[in-house]
Short mmCIF file of N, CA, C and O in Angstrom, two decimals:
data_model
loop_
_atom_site.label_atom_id
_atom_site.label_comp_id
_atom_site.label_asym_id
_atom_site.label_seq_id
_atom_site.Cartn_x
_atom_site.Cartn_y
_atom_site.Cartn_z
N UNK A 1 34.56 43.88 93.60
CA UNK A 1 35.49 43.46 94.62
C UNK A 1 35.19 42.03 95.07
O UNK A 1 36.19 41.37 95.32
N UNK A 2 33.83 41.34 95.24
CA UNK A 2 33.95 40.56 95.63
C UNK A 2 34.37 39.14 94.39
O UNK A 2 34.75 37.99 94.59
N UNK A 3 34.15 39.78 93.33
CA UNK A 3 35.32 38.29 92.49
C UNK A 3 36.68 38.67 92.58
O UNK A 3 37.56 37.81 92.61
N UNK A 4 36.90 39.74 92.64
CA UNK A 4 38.27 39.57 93.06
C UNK A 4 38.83 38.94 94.19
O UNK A 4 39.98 38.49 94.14
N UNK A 5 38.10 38.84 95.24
CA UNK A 5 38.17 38.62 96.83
C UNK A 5 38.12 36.71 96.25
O UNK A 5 39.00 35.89 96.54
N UNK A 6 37.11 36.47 95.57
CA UNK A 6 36.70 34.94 95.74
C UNK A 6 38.10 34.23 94.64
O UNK A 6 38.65 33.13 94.65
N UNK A 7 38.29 35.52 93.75
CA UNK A 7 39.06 34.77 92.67
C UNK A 7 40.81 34.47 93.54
O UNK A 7 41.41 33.41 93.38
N UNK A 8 41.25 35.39 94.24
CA UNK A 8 42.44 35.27 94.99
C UNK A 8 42.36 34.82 96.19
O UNK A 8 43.32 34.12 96.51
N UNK A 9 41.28 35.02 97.27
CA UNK A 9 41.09 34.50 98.62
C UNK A 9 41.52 34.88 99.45
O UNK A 9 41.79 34.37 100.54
N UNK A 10 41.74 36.71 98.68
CA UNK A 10 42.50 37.40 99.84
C UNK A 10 41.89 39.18 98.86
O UNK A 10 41.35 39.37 97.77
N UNK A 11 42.29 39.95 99.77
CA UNK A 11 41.93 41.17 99.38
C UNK A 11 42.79 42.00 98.37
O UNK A 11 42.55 43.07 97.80
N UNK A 12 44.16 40.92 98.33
CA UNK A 12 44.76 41.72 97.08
C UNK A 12 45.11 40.84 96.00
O UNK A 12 45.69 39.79 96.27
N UNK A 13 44.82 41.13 94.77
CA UNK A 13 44.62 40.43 93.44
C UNK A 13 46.31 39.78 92.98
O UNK A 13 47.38 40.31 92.70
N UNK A 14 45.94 38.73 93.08
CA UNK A 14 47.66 38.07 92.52
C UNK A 14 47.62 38.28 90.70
O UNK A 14 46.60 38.27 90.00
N UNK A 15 48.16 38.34 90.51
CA UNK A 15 48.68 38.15 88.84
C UNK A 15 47.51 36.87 88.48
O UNK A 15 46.64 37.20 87.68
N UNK A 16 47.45 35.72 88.91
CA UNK A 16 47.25 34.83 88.60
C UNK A 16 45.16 34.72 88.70
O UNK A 16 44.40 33.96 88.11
N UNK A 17 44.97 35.48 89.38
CA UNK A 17 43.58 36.09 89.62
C UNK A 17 43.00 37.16 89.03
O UNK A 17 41.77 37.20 88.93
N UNK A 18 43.68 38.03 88.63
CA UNK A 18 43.93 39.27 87.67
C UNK A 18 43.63 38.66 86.14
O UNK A 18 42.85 39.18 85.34
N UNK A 19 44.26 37.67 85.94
CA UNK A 19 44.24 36.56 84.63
C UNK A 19 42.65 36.05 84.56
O UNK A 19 41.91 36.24 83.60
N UNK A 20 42.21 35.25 85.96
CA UNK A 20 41.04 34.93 85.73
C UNK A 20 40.01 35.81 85.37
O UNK A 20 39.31 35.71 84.36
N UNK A 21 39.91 36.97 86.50
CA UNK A 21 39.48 38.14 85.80
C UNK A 21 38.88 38.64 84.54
O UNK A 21 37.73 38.80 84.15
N UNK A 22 40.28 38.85 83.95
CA UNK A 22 40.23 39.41 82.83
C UNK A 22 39.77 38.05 81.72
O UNK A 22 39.43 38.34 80.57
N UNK A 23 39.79 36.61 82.18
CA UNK A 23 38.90 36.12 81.07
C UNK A 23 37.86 35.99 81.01
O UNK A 23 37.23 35.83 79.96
N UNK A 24 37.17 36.04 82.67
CA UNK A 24 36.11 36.32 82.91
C UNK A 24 35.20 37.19 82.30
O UNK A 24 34.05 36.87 81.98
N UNK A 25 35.86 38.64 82.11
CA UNK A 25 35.70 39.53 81.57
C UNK A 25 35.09 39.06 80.20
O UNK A 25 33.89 38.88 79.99
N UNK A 26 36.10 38.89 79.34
CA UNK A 26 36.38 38.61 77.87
C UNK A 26 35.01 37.53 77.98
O UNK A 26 34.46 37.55 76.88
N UNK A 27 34.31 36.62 78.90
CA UNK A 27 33.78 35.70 78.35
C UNK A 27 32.22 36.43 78.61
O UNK A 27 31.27 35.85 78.08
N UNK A 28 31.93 37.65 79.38
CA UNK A 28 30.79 38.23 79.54
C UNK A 28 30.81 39.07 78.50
O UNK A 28 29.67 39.48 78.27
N UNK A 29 31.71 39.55 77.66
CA UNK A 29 31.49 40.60 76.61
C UNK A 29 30.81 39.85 75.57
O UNK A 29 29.87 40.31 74.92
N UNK A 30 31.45 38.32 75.36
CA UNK A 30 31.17 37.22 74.36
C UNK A 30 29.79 37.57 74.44
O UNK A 30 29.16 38.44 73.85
N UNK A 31 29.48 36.85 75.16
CA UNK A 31 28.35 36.25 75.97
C UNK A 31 27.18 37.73 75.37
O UNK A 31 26.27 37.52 74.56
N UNK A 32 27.36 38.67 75.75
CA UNK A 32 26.61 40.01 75.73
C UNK A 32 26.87 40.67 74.22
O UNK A 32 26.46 41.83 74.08
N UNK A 33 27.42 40.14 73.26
CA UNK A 33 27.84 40.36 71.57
C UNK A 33 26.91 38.93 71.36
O UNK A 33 25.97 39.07 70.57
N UNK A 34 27.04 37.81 71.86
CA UNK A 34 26.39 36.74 70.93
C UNK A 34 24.88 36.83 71.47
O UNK A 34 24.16 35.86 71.22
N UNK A 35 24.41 37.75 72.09
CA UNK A 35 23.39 37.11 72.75
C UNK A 35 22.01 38.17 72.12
O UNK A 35 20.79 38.02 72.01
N UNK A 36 23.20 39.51 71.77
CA UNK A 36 22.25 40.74 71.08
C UNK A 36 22.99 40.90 69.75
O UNK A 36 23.28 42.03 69.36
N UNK A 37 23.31 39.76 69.01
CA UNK A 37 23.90 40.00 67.72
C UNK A 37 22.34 40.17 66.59
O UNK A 37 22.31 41.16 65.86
N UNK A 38 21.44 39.40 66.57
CA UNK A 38 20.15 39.14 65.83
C UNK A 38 19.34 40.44 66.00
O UNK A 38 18.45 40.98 65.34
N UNK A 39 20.15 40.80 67.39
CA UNK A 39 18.82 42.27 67.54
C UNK A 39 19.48 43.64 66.85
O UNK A 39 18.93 44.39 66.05
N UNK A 40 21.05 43.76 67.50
CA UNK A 40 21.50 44.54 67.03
C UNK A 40 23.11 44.88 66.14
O UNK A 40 23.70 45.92 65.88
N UNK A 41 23.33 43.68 65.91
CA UNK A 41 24.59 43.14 65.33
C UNK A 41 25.54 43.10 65.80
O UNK A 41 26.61 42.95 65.22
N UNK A 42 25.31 43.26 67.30
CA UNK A 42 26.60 43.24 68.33
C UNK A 42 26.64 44.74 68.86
O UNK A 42 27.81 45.10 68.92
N UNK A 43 25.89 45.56 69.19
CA UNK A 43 26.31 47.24 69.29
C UNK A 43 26.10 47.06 70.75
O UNK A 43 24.96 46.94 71.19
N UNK A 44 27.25 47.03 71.61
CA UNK A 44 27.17 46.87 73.32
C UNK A 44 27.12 47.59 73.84
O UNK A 44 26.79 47.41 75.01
N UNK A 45 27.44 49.04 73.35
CA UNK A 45 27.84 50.13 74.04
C UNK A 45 28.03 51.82 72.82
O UNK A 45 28.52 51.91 71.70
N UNK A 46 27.65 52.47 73.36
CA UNK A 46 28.27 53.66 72.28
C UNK A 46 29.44 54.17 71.25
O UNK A 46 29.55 54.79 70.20
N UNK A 47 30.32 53.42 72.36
CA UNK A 47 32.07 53.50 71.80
C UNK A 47 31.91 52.58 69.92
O UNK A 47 32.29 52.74 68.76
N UNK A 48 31.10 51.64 70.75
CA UNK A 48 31.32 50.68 69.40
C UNK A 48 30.38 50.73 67.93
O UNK A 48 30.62 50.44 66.75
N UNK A 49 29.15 51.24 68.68
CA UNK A 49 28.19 51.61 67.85
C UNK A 49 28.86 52.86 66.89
O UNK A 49 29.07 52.59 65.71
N UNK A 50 29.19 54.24 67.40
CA UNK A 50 29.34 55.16 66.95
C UNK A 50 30.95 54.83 65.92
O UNK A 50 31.35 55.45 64.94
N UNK A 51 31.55 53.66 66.62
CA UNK A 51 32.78 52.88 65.59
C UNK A 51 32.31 52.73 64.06
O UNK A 51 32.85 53.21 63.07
N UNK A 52 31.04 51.86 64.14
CA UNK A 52 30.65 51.72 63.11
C UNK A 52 30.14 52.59 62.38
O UNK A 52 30.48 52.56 61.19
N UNK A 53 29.20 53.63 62.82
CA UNK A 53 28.79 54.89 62.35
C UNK A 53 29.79 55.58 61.27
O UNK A 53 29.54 55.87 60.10
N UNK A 54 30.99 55.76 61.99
CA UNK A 54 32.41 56.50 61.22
C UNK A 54 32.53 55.60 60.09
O UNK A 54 32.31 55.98 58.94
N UNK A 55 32.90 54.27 60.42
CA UNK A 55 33.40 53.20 59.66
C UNK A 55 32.24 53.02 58.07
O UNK A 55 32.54 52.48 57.00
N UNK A 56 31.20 53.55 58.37
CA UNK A 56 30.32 53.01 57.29
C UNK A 56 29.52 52.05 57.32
O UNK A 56 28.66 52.13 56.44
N UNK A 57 29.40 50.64 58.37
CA UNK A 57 29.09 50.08 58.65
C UNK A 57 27.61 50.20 58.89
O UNK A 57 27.01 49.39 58.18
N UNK A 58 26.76 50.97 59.68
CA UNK A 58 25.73 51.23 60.09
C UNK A 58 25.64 53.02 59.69
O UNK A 58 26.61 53.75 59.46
N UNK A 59 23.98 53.48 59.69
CA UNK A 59 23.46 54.39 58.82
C UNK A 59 23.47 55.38 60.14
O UNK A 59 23.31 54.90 61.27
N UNK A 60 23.59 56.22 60.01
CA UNK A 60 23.75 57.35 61.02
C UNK A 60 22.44 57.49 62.02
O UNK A 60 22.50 57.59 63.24
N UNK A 61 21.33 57.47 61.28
CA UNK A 61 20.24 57.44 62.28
C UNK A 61 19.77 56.13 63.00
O UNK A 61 19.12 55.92 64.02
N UNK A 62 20.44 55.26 61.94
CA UNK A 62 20.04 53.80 63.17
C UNK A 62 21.13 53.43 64.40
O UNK A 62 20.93 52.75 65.41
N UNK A 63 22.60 54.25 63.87
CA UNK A 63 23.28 54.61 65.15
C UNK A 63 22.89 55.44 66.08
O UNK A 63 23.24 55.22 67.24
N UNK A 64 22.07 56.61 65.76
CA UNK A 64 21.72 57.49 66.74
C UNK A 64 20.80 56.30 67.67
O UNK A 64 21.09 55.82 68.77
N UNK A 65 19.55 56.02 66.77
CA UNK A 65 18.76 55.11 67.94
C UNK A 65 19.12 54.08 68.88
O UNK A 65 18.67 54.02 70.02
N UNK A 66 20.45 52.74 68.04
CA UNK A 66 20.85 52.34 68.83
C UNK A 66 22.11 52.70 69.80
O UNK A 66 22.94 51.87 70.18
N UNK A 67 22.11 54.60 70.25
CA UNK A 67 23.07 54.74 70.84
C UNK A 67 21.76 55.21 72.42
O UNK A 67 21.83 55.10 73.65
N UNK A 68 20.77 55.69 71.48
CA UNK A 68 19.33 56.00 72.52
C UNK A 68 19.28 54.77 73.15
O UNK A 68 19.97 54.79 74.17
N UNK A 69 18.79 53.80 72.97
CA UNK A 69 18.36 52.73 73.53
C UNK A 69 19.38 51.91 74.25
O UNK A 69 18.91 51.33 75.23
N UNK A 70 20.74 51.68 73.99
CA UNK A 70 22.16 51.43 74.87
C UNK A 70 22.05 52.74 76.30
O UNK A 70 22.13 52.63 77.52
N UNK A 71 21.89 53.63 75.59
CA UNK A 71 22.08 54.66 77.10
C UNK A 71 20.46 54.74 78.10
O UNK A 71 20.38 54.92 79.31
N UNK A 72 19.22 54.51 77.03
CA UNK A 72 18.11 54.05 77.78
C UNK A 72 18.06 52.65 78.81
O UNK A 72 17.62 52.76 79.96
N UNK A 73 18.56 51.28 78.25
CA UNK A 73 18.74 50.26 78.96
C UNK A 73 20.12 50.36 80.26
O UNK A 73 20.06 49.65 81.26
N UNK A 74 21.25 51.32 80.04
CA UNK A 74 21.52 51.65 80.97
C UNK A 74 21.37 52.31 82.29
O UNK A 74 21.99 52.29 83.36
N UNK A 75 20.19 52.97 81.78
CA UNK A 75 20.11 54.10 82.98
C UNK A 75 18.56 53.01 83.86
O UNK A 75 18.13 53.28 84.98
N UNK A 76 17.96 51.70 82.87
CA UNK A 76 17.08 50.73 83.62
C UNK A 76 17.63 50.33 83.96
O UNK A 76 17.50 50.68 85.13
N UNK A 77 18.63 49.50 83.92
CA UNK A 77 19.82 48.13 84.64
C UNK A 77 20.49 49.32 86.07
O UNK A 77 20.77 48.83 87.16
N UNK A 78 20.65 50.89 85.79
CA UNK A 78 20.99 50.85 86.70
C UNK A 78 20.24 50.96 87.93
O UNK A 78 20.42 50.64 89.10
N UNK A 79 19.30 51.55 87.21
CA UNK A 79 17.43 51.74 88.23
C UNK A 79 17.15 50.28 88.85
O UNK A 79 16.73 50.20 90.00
N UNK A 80 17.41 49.04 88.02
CA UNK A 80 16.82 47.74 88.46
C UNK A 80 18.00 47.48 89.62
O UNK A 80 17.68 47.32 90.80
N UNK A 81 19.50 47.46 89.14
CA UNK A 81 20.16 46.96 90.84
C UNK A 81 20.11 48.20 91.64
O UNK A 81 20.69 47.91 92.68
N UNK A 82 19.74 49.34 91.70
CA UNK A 82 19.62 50.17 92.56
C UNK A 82 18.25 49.63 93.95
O UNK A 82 18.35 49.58 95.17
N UNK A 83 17.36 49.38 93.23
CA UNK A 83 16.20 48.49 93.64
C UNK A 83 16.62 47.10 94.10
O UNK A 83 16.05 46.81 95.15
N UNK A 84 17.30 46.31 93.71
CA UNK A 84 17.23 45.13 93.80
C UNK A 84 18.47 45.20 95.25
O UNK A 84 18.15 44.67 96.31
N UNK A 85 19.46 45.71 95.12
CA UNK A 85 20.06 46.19 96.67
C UNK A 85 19.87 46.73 97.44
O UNK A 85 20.61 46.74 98.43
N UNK A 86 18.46 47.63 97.32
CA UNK A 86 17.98 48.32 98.52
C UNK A 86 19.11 49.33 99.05
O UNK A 86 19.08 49.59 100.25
N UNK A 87 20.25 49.99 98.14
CA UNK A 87 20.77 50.35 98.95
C UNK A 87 20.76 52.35 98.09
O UNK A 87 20.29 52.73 97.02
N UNK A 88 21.62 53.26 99.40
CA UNK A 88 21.17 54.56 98.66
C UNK A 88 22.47 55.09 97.86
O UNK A 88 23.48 54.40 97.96
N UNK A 89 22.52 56.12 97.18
CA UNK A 89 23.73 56.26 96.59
C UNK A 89 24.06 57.27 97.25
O UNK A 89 23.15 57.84 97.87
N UNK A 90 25.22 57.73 97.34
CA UNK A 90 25.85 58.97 98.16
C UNK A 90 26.89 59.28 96.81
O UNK A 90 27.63 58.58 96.12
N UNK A 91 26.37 61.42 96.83
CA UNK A 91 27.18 61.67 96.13
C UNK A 91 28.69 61.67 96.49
O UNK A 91 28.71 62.30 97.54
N UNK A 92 30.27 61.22 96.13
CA UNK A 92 31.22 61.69 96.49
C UNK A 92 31.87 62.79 95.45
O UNK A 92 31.63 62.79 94.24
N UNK A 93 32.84 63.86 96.19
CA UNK A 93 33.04 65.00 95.40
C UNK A 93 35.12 64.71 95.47
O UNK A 93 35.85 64.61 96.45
N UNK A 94 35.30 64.68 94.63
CA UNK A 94 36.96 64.71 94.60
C UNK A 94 37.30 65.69 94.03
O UNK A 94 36.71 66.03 93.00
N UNK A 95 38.36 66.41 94.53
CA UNK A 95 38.82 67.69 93.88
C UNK A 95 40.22 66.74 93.54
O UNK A 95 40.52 65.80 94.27
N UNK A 96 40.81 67.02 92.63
CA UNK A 96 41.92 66.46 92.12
C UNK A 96 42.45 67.84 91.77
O UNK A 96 41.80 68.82 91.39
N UNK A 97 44.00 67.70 92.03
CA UNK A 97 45.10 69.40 92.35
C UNK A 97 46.07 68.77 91.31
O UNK A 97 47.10 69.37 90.99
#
């Protein structure tokens, strides 16, 4: 929320901020593919890893590991800003009808 807030200068997202956004976006995915390409040929996430898995691309057990170690560094990054905000999590429960 708060790039959205800084990108429009108001609390609701114009089209034109929505745009920045989303290249914003596009330029952290870059950024996070070129930066772990040498380590892991670009595998950012499970969706994409297990892409390749199907595809032939990568060997089934070096997808398994790098799907271990994507969901291991997630669950640190989320441990590290959990820590680093000092703040607590509260479960919320939604029943959807």
């Amino acid at each position: 929320m708060v790039c959205i807030v800084t990108v429009s200068g108001s609390s609701t997202l114009t089209p034109t901020g929505l745009l920045i956004v989303a290249i914003a976006h596009g330029f952290a995915i870059y950024a996070a593919i070129t930066i772990s390409l040498h380590i892991s040929d670009g595998h950012v996430n499970p969706a994409v890893t297990m892409g390749l898995v199907v595809g032939g691309h990568t060997t089934f057990i070096s997808g398994i590991f790098y799907i271990i170690g994507q969901l291991v560094g997630a669950v640190l990054a989320s441990l590290l800003l959990l820590y680093v905000t000092n703040t607590t999590v509260r479960a919320h429960t939604y029943i959807l009808y």
